[in-house]
mmCIF file of C-alpha atoms in Angstrom:
data_model
loop_
_atom_site.group_PDB
_atom_site.id
_atom_site.type_symbol
_atom_site.label_atom_id
_atom_site.label_comp_id
_atom_site.label_asym_id
_atom_site.label_seq_id
_atom_site.Cartn_x
_atom_site.Cartn_y
_atom_site.Cartn_z
ATOM 1 C CA MET A 758 -58.498 -44.624 19.977
ATOM 2 C CA LYS A 759 -60.702 -43.955 16.953
ATOM 3 C CA LYS A 760 -58.572 -46.344 14.915
ATOM 4 C CA SER A 761 -58.955 -49.078 17.557
ATOM 5 C CA MET A 762 -62.733 -48.616 17.643
ATOM 6 C CA LEU A 763 -62.875 -48.865 13.840
ATOM 7 C CA ILE A 764 -60.943 -52.134 13.883
ATOM 8 C CA LEU A 765 -63.179 -53.498 16.659
ATOM 9 C CA CYS A 766 -66.342 -52.613 14.745
ATOM 10 C CA THR A 767 -64.991 -54.307 11.632
ATOM 11 C CA ILE A 768 -64.267 -57.503 13.560
ATOM 12 C CA VAL A 769 -67.759 -57.482 15.107
ATOM 13 C CA LEU A 770 -69.359 -57.102 11.675
ATOM 14 C CA MET A 771 -67.302 -59.974 10.256
ATOM 15 C CA LEU A 772 -68.212 -62.257 13.144
ATOM 16 C CA SER A 773 -71.899 -61.393 12.925
ATOM 17 C CA ALA A 774 -71.876 -62.295 9.237
ATOM 18 C CA CYS A 775 -70.706 -65.795 10.162
ATOM 19 C CA ILE A 776 -73.336 -66.370 12.850
ATOM 20 C CA LYS A 777 -76.456 -68.341 11.898
ATOM 21 C CA PHE A 778 -79.426 -66.980 13.850
ATOM 22 C CA PRO A 779 -82.313 -69.271 14.838
ATOM 23 C CA GLY A 780 -84.969 -69.511 12.125
ATOM 24 C CA GLU A 781 -82.705 -68.590 9.239
ATOM 25 C CA PRO A 782 -83.146 -70.914 6.207
ATOM 26 C CA VAL A 783 -80.166 -73.030 5.214
ATOM 27 C CA VAL A 784 -79.629 -73.147 1.463
ATOM 28 C CA THR A 785 -78.334 -76.507 0.277
ATOM 29 C CA ILE A 786 -77.902 -77.882 -3.212
ATOM 30 C CA ARG A 787 -78.925 -81.502 -3.507
ATOM 31 C CA ASN A 788 -77.773 -83.736 -6.323
ATOM 32 C CA TYR A 789 -79.919 -86.543 -7.673
ATOM 33 C CA LYS A 790 -78.663 -89.781 -9.167
ATOM 34 C CA ILE A 791 -79.612 -90.314 -12.794
ATOM 35 C CA ASP A 792 -79.147 -93.816 -14.195
ATOM 36 C CA PHE A 793 -79.525 -94.771 -17.847
ATOM 37 C CA LYS A 794 -81.046 -97.963 -19.230
ATOM 38 C CA ILE A 795 -79.814 -98.475 -22.795
ATOM 39 C CA GLY A 796 -82.159 -100.070 -25.335
ATOM 40 C CA GLY A 797 -82.740 -100.237 -29.080
ATOM 41 C CA LEU A 798 -79.457 -101.969 -29.934
ATOM 42 C CA ASN A 799 -79.395 -104.871 -32.384
ATOM 43 C CA HIS A 800 -76.992 -106.562 -34.785
ATOM 44 C CA THR A 801 -78.833 -106.307 -38.104
ATOM 45 C CA VAL A 802 -79.477 -103.244 -40.244
ATOM 46 C CA GLY A 803 -83.203 -103.058 -40.913
ATOM 47 C CA GLU A 804 -84.345 -104.339 -37.536
ATOM 48 C CA ALA A 805 -86.555 -102.068 -35.467
ATOM 49 C CA ASN A 806 -84.771 -100.234 -32.649
ATOM 50 C CA VAL A 807 -86.955 -101.487 -29.817
ATOM 51 C CA GLY A 808 -86.572 -103.358 -26.555
ATOM 52 C CA PHE A 809 -83.602 -103.883 -24.282
ATOM 53 C CA PRO A 810 -80.716 -106.215 -25.152
ATOM 54 C CA THR A 811 -80.426 -109.559 -23.407
ATOM 55 C CA GLU A 812 -76.708 -109.826 -24.168
ATOM 56 C CA PRO A 813 -73.840 -107.536 -23.086
ATOM 57 C CA ILE A 814 -73.890 -104.074 -24.643
ATOM 58 C CA GLN A 815 -70.258 -104.424 -25.731
ATOM 59 C CA ASN A 816 -71.484 -107.069 -28.196
ATOM 60 C CA PHE A 817 -73.131 -104.229 -30.122
ATOM 61 C CA ILE A 818 -70.857 -101.216 -29.669
ATOM 62 C CA GLN A 819 -67.238 -100.477 -28.765
ATOM 63 C CA GLN A 820 -67.786 -96.960 -27.361
ATOM 64 C CA LEU A 821 -70.672 -95.509 -25.392
ATOM 65 C CA SER A 822 -70.843 -91.810 -24.519
ATOM 66 C CA ILE A 823 -73.621 -89.977 -22.680
ATOM 67 C CA VAL A 824 -73.608 -86.179 -22.370
ATOM 68 C CA ALA A 825 -75.878 -83.882 -20.335
ATOM 69 C CA TYR A 826 -76.619 -80.256 -21.238
ATOM 70 C CA ASN A 827 -78.426 -77.557 -19.267
ATOM 71 C CA THR A 828 -81.579 -76.916 -21.288
ATOM 72 C CA GLN A 829 -81.708 -73.188 -20.492
ATOM 73 C CA THR A 830 -78.065 -72.274 -21.078
ATOM 74 C CA GLY A 831 -77.075 -75.041 -23.490
ATOM 75 C CA ALA A 832 -73.874 -75.635 -21.506
ATOM 76 C CA GLU A 833 -72.480 -79.139 -21.121
ATOM 77 C CA VAL A 834 -72.695 -80.171 -17.465
ATOM 78 C CA ALA A 835 -71.738 -83.855 -17.453
ATOM 79 C CA ARG A 836 -70.149 -86.461 -19.720
ATOM 80 C CA GLN A 837 -69.091 -90.071 -19.436
ATOM 81 C CA THR A 838 -67.425 -92.276 -22.053
ATOM 82 C CA GLN A 839 -66.882 -96.012 -21.830
ATOM 83 C CA LEU A 840 -64.576 -98.121 -24.005
ATOM 84 C CA PRO A 841 -64.010 -101.897 -24.187
ATOM 85 C CA GLY A 842 -62.616 -103.270 -20.962
ATOM 86 C CA ALA A 843 -64.394 -100.715 -18.793
ATOM 87 C CA PRO A 844 -66.020 -102.308 -15.740
ATOM 88 C CA ASN A 845 -69.816 -102.459 -16.010
ATOM 89 C CA PHE A 846 -69.765 -101.343 -19.643
ATOM 90 C CA GLY A 847 -73.118 -99.757 -20.447
ATOM 91 C CA GLN A 848 -73.880 -98.678 -16.880
ATOM 92 C CA ILE A 849 -73.563 -94.903 -16.613
ATOM 93 C CA SER A 850 -74.822 -92.590 -13.850
ATOM 94 C CA PHE A 851 -74.786 -88.824 -13.306
ATOM 95 C CA GLU A 852 -75.206 -86.753 -10.139
ATOM 96 C CA LEU A 853 -77.147 -83.610 -11.097
ATOM 97 C CA PRO A 854 -78.939 -80.852 -9.160
ATOM 98 C CA THR A 855 -82.567 -79.924 -9.719
ATOM 99 C CA GLY A 856 -82.973 -78.548 -13.213
ATOM 100 C CA THR A 857 -83.970 -79.247 -16.789
ATOM 101 C CA TYR A 858 -81.544 -81.079 -19.050
ATOM 102 C CA ASN A 859 -80.973 -82.430 -22.533
ATOM 103 C CA PHE A 860 -79.371 -85.880 -22.612
ATOM 104 C CA VAL A 861 -77.532 -87.325 -25.610
ATOM 105 C CA ALA A 862 -76.295 -90.909 -26.015
ATOM 106 C CA ILE A 863 -74.013 -92.219 -28.773
ATOM 107 C CA GLY A 864 -72.790 -95.754 -29.320
ATOM 108 C CA SER A 865 -70.611 -97.027 -32.144
ATOM 109 C CA GLN A 866 -68.341 -99.837 -33.270
ATOM 110 C CA THR A 867 -65.816 -97.083 -34.130
ATOM 111 C CA GLU A 868 -64.299 -94.769 -31.517
ATOM 112 C CA PHE A 869 -65.283 -91.113 -31.814
ATOM 113 C CA GLY A 870 -64.787 -87.711 -30.232
ATOM 114 C CA ILE A 871 -67.339 -85.318 -28.780
ATOM 115 C CA SER A 872 -67.214 -82.042 -30.737
ATOM 116 C CA GLN A 873 -63.717 -82.878 -32.046
ATOM 117 C CA PHE A 874 -62.146 -85.187 -34.617
ATOM 118 C CA TYR A 875 -58.331 -84.908 -34.394
ATOM 119 C CA GLU A 876 -57.229 -88.102 -32.657
ATOM 120 C CA ALA A 877 -54.001 -86.643 -31.251
ATOM 121 C CA ASP A 878 -56.130 -84.273 -29.128
ATOM 122 C CA LYS A 879 -58.382 -86.953 -27.650
ATOM 123 C CA ASN A 880 -56.990 -86.294 -24.153
ATOM 124 C CA SER A 881 -57.913 -82.597 -24.416
ATOM 125 C CA PRO A 882 -61.723 -82.604 -24.355
ATOM 126 C CA VAL A 883 -63.745 -79.955 -26.170
ATOM 127 C CA TYR A 884 -66.897 -78.665 -24.468
ATOM 128 C CA ALA A 885 -69.337 -77.144 -26.952
ATOM 129 C CA ALA A 886 -72.810 -75.790 -26.263
ATOM 130 C CA TYR A 887 -75.723 -78.045 -27.188
ATOM 131 C CA ALA A 888 -76.537 -76.087 -30.356
ATOM 132 C CA GLN A 889 -73.011 -76.705 -31.704
ATOM 133 C CA ALA A 890 -72.263 -80.099 -30.132
ATOM 134 C CA ASN A 891 -71.668 -83.204 -32.235
ATOM 135 C CA PHE A 892 -69.808 -86.473 -32.424
ATOM 136 C CA GLN A 893 -67.118 -87.170 -35.010
ATOM 137 C CA TYR A 894 -65.194 -90.320 -35.844
ATOM 138 C CA TRP A 895 -61.534 -89.833 -34.917
ATOM 139 C CA GLN A 896 -59.271 -88.781 -37.796
ATOM 140 C CA PRO A 897 -55.443 -88.955 -37.974
ATOM 141 C CA SER A 898 -55.030 -85.421 -39.329
ATOM 142 C CA PHE A 899 -56.680 -82.034 -39.780
ATOM 143 C CA SER A 900 -56.091 -82.342 -43.528
ATOM 144 C CA SER A 901 -58.896 -83.483 -45.796
ATOM 145 C CA LEU A 902 -56.268 -85.384 -47.799
ATOM 146 C CA ASP A 903 -55.683 -87.672 -44.802
ATOM 147 C CA LYS A 904 -59.316 -88.149 -43.911
ATOM 148 C CA ARG A 905 -60.264 -91.803 -43.527
ATOM 149 C CA TYR A 906 -63.489 -93.725 -43.931
ATOM 150 C CA LYS A 907 -64.393 -94.709 -40.353
ATOM 151 C CA THR A 908 -68.135 -95.337 -40.510
ATOM 152 C CA SER A 909 -69.392 -98.429 -38.696
ATOM 153 C CA ASP A 910 -72.608 -99.492 -37.005
ATOM 154 C CA THR A 911 -73.609 -96.428 -34.963
ATOM 155 C CA PHE A 912 -76.557 -95.563 -32.713
ATOM 156 C CA PHE A 913 -77.877 -92.278 -31.317
ATOM 157 C CA ALA A 914 -80.559 -91.096 -28.902
ATOM 158 C CA LYS A 915 -81.519 -87.855 -27.210
ATOM 159 C CA GLN A 916 -84.051 -86.695 -24.655
ATOM 160 C CA THR A 917 -84.688 -82.972 -24.317
ATOM 161 C CA GLY A 918 -86.282 -80.882 -21.589
ATOM 162 C CA VAL A 919 -85.994 -83.601 -18.936
ATOM 163 C CA SER A 920 -86.911 -82.260 -15.486
ATOM 164 C CA ILE A 921 -84.728 -83.613 -12.683
ATOM 165 C CA THR A 922 -86.273 -83.352 -9.206
ATOM 166 C CA LYS A 923 -85.536 -86.817 -7.820
ATOM 167 C CA ASN A 924 -83.410 -89.916 -8.295
ATOM 168 C CA GLN A 925 -84.537 -91.667 -11.452
ATOM 169 C CA THR A 926 -83.675 -94.043 -14.287
ATOM 170 C CA LEU A 927 -84.038 -92.815 -17.851
ATOM 171 C CA GLU A 928 -84.820 -95.386 -20.521
ATOM 172 C CA VAL A 929 -82.744 -94.478 -23.580
ATOM 173 C CA MET A 930 -83.901 -96.091 -26.828
ATOM 174 C CA MET A 931 -81.005 -95.910 -29.267
ATOM 175 C CA GLU A 932 -81.700 -95.464 -32.981
ATOM 176 C CA ARG A 933 -79.399 -96.761 -35.721
ATOM 177 C CA ILE A 934 -78.300 -93.702 -37.717
ATOM 178 C CA VAL A 935 -76.344 -95.501 -40.443
ATOM 179 C CA GLY A 936 -77.501 -97.491 -43.434
ATOM 180 C CA LEU A 937 -75.813 -100.417 -45.167
ATOM 181 C CA LEU A 938 -74.781 -100.169 -48.824
ATOM 182 C CA ASN A 939 -74.219 -103.509 -50.573
ATOM 183 C CA VAL A 940 -72.589 -103.522 -54.013
ATOM 184 C CA ILE A 941 -72.853 -106.604 -56.230
ATOM 185 C CA VAL A 942 -71.176 -106.768 -59.636
ATOM 186 C CA THR A 943 -73.041 -109.357 -61.699
ATOM 187 C CA ASP A 944 -70.595 -109.801 -64.588
ATOM 188 C CA ARG A 945 -67.275 -109.810 -62.736
ATOM 189 C CA SER A 946 -66.015 -111.746 -59.709
ATOM 190 C CA ASP A 947 -62.895 -109.722 -58.905
ATOM 191 C CA TYR A 948 -63.460 -105.997 -58.531
ATOM 192 C CA SER A 949 -62.869 -102.869 -56.449
ATOM 193 C CA ILE A 950 -65.429 -100.301 -55.345
ATOM 194 C CA GLU A 951 -64.700 -96.810 -54.028
ATOM 195 C CA ILE A 952 -67.104 -94.624 -52.054
ATOM 196 C CA THR A 953 -66.477 -90.877 -51.828
ATOM 197 C CA SER A 954 -68.227 -87.908 -50.180
ATOM 198 C CA GLU A 955 -69.214 -89.894 -47.077
ATOM 199 C CA PHE A 956 -69.731 -87.817 -43.916
ATOM 200 C CA SER A 957 -68.082 -88.516 -40.561
ATOM 201 C CA GLY A 958 -69.874 -86.255 -38.070
ATOM 202 C CA PHE A 959 -73.372 -85.977 -36.576
ATOM 203 C CA ARG A 960 -74.987 -82.954 -34.896
ATOM 204 C CA PHE A 961 -76.850 -83.473 -31.625
ATOM 205 C CA ASP A 962 -79.374 -80.627 -31.813
ATOM 206 C CA THR A 963 -80.613 -81.238 -35.366
ATOM 207 C CA ALA A 964 -79.767 -84.970 -35.437
ATOM 208 C CA VAL A 965 -78.295 -84.764 -38.944
ATOM 209 C CA PRO A 966 -74.912 -85.919 -40.308
ATOM 210 C CA PHE A 967 -72.368 -83.428 -41.596
ATOM 211 C CA SER A 968 -68.900 -83.251 -43.107
ATOM 212 C CA THR A 969 -66.118 -83.016 -40.557
ATOM 213 C CA ILE A 970 -63.394 -81.489 -42.703
ATOM 214 C CA GLU A 971 -63.848 -78.788 -45.339
ATOM 215 C CA ASN A 972 -63.248 -79.881 -48.956
ATOM 216 C CA ASP A 973 -64.020 -83.465 -48.084
ATOM 217 C CA PHE A 974 -62.027 -85.937 -50.190
ATOM 218 C CA SER A 975 -62.807 -88.854 -47.915
ATOM 219 C CA SER A 976 -62.887 -92.173 -49.693
ATOM 220 C CA ALA A 977 -63.291 -95.840 -48.903
ATOM 221 C CA VAL A 978 -61.934 -98.562 -51.155
ATOM 222 C CA LYS A 979 -62.870 -102.218 -50.782
ATOM 223 C CA HIS A 980 -61.974 -105.219 -52.919
ATOM 224 C CA SER A 981 -63.998 -108.337 -53.544
ATOM 225 C CA LYS A 982 -63.565 -111.816 -54.928
ATOM 226 C CA ASP A 983 -66.787 -113.745 -55.513
ATOM 227 C CA GLY A 984 -68.909 -111.706 -53.159
ATOM 228 C CA PRO A 985 -70.675 -108.411 -52.438
ATOM 229 C CA ILE A 986 -68.941 -105.387 -50.936
ATOM 230 C CA SER A 987 -70.634 -103.631 -48.026
ATOM 231 C CA PHE A 988 -70.211 -100.145 -46.559
ATOM 232 C CA TYR A 989 -71.876 -98.553 -43.550
ATOM 233 C CA ILE A 990 -73.007 -95.063 -44.602
ATOM 234 C CA LEU A 991 -73.689 -92.172 -42.204
ATOM 235 C CA LYS A 992 -74.646 -89.656 -44.898
ATOM 236 C CA ASN A 993 -78.367 -90.362 -45.270
ATOM 237 C CA GLN A 994 -79.968 -87.160 -46.562
ATOM 238 C CA THR A 995 -77.939 -86.736 -49.746
ATOM 239 C CA PRO A 996 -76.203 -89.337 -51.962
ATOM 240 C CA VAL A 997 -72.700 -90.732 -51.707
ATOM 241 C CA ASN A 998 -70.618 -91.346 -54.823
ATOM 242 C CA LEU A 999 -69.969 -94.909 -55.951
ATOM 243 C CA HIS A 1000 -67.038 -95.581 -58.302
ATOM 244 C CA LEU A 1001 -66.377 -98.806 -60.232
ATOM 245 C CA GLY A 1002 -62.689 -98.861 -59.399
ATOM 246 C CA VAL A 1003 -60.495 -96.356 -57.575
ATOM 247 C CA GLY A 1004 -61.297 -92.853 -58.816
ATOM 248 C CA ALA A 1005 -63.083 -94.292 -61.833
ATOM 249 C CA GLU A 1006 -65.818 -92.638 -63.839
ATOM 250 C CA PRO A 1007 -68.729 -92.584 -64.298
ATOM 251 C CA THR A 1008 -69.838 -91.937 -60.731
ATOM 252 C CA PHE A 1009 -73.106 -93.388 -59.499
ATOM 253 C CA GLN A 1010 -74.901 -91.282 -56.889
ATOM 254 C CA ILE A 1011 -76.563 -93.542 -54.342
ATOM 255 C CA LEU A 1012 -78.848 -92.455 -51.495
ATOM 256 C CA VAL A 1013 -78.541 -94.743 -48.469
ATOM 257 C CA ALA A 1014 -81.323 -94.386 -45.897
ATOM 258 C CA LYS A 1015 -80.577 -94.945 -42.222
ATOM 259 C CA ASN A 1016 -81.344 -98.406 -40.879
ATOM 260 C CA LYS A 1017 -82.033 -99.640 -44.421
ATOM 261 C CA ARG A 1018 -80.098 -102.043 -46.625
ATOM 262 C CA THR A 1019 -79.532 -100.534 -50.054
ATOM 263 C CA THR A 1020 -78.304 -103.035 -52.639
ATOM 264 C CA VAL A 1021 -76.778 -101.861 -55.912
ATOM 265 C CA ARG A 1022 -76.448 -104.480 -58.675
ATOM 266 C CA VAL A 1023 -73.946 -103.373 -61.274
ATOM 267 C CA GLN A 1024 -73.196 -104.472 -64.841
ATOM 268 C CA TRP A 1025 -69.505 -103.600 -65.051
ATOM 269 C CA GLU A 1026 -69.173 -103.714 -68.834
ATOM 270 C CA THR A 1027 -72.210 -101.560 -69.599
ATOM 271 C CA LYS A 1028 -71.765 -99.314 -66.525
ATOM 272 C CA THR A 1029 -75.424 -99.685 -65.595
ATOM 273 C CA TYR A 1030 -77.014 -100.530 -62.257
ATOM 274 C CA SER A 1031 -80.262 -101.140 -60.405
ATOM 275 C CA THR A 1032 -81.076 -100.407 -56.769
ATOM 276 C CA THR A 1033 -83.266 -102.097 -54.187
ATOM 277 C CA VAL A 1034 -83.972 -100.946 -50.627
ATOM 278 C CA GLU A 1035 -85.152 -103.158 -47.796
#
């Protein structure tokens, strides 16, 4: 009898826990739609990153990624990536609950990973906290010996501490984070130029480039006949190394500012050069 009463009491308690009494508040979590309007894109290094493009965004970039982070915890809460062929390329929306967020947008002519660089793992996303998060151009190997020069025209924007309490559209003004290095040899028409020590990653929190792979031996070699050689450069706070020929010495250390065109005019025979920035 006592056992039956105990079972009955347990059932009554369980049922009462499921009953909503009049006047009790109902807790619901509402999501708000966040749209993004992408601006600042242009075709020419040196142009100001202002306004909104009047032509399709895929004319400027081949990958667009937008990531949302919880401002308080730093955790990633949403991410979308678009590649060529995606319907409505450049139109990205999130559904997020009330809160405060950091938003990051990256666009590039070269495909990249979010907080990862090994291309074989691109279908296994990595979710890093905002303080450690970054983008990195995809690489074919973990080895620094196989690291490739991948830098192309690349744009970045972030908005921090954004309060979400309603549906809204965020205007995202992208900033070009690469510079253009032009090399002109004045006394030779057929020549090769190598660039080493270029970076291939960019941190979201500090908005600075960094080296993806330890002991970076990354190099880019380009050949020219009767014309200048141009390289996009991500590393903009310290110089890259310029070689007259593959692995040749001496090495010229050239600082390439973001969204600037740095032109190096070289006398091959005397191994001297001059630099202009515009």
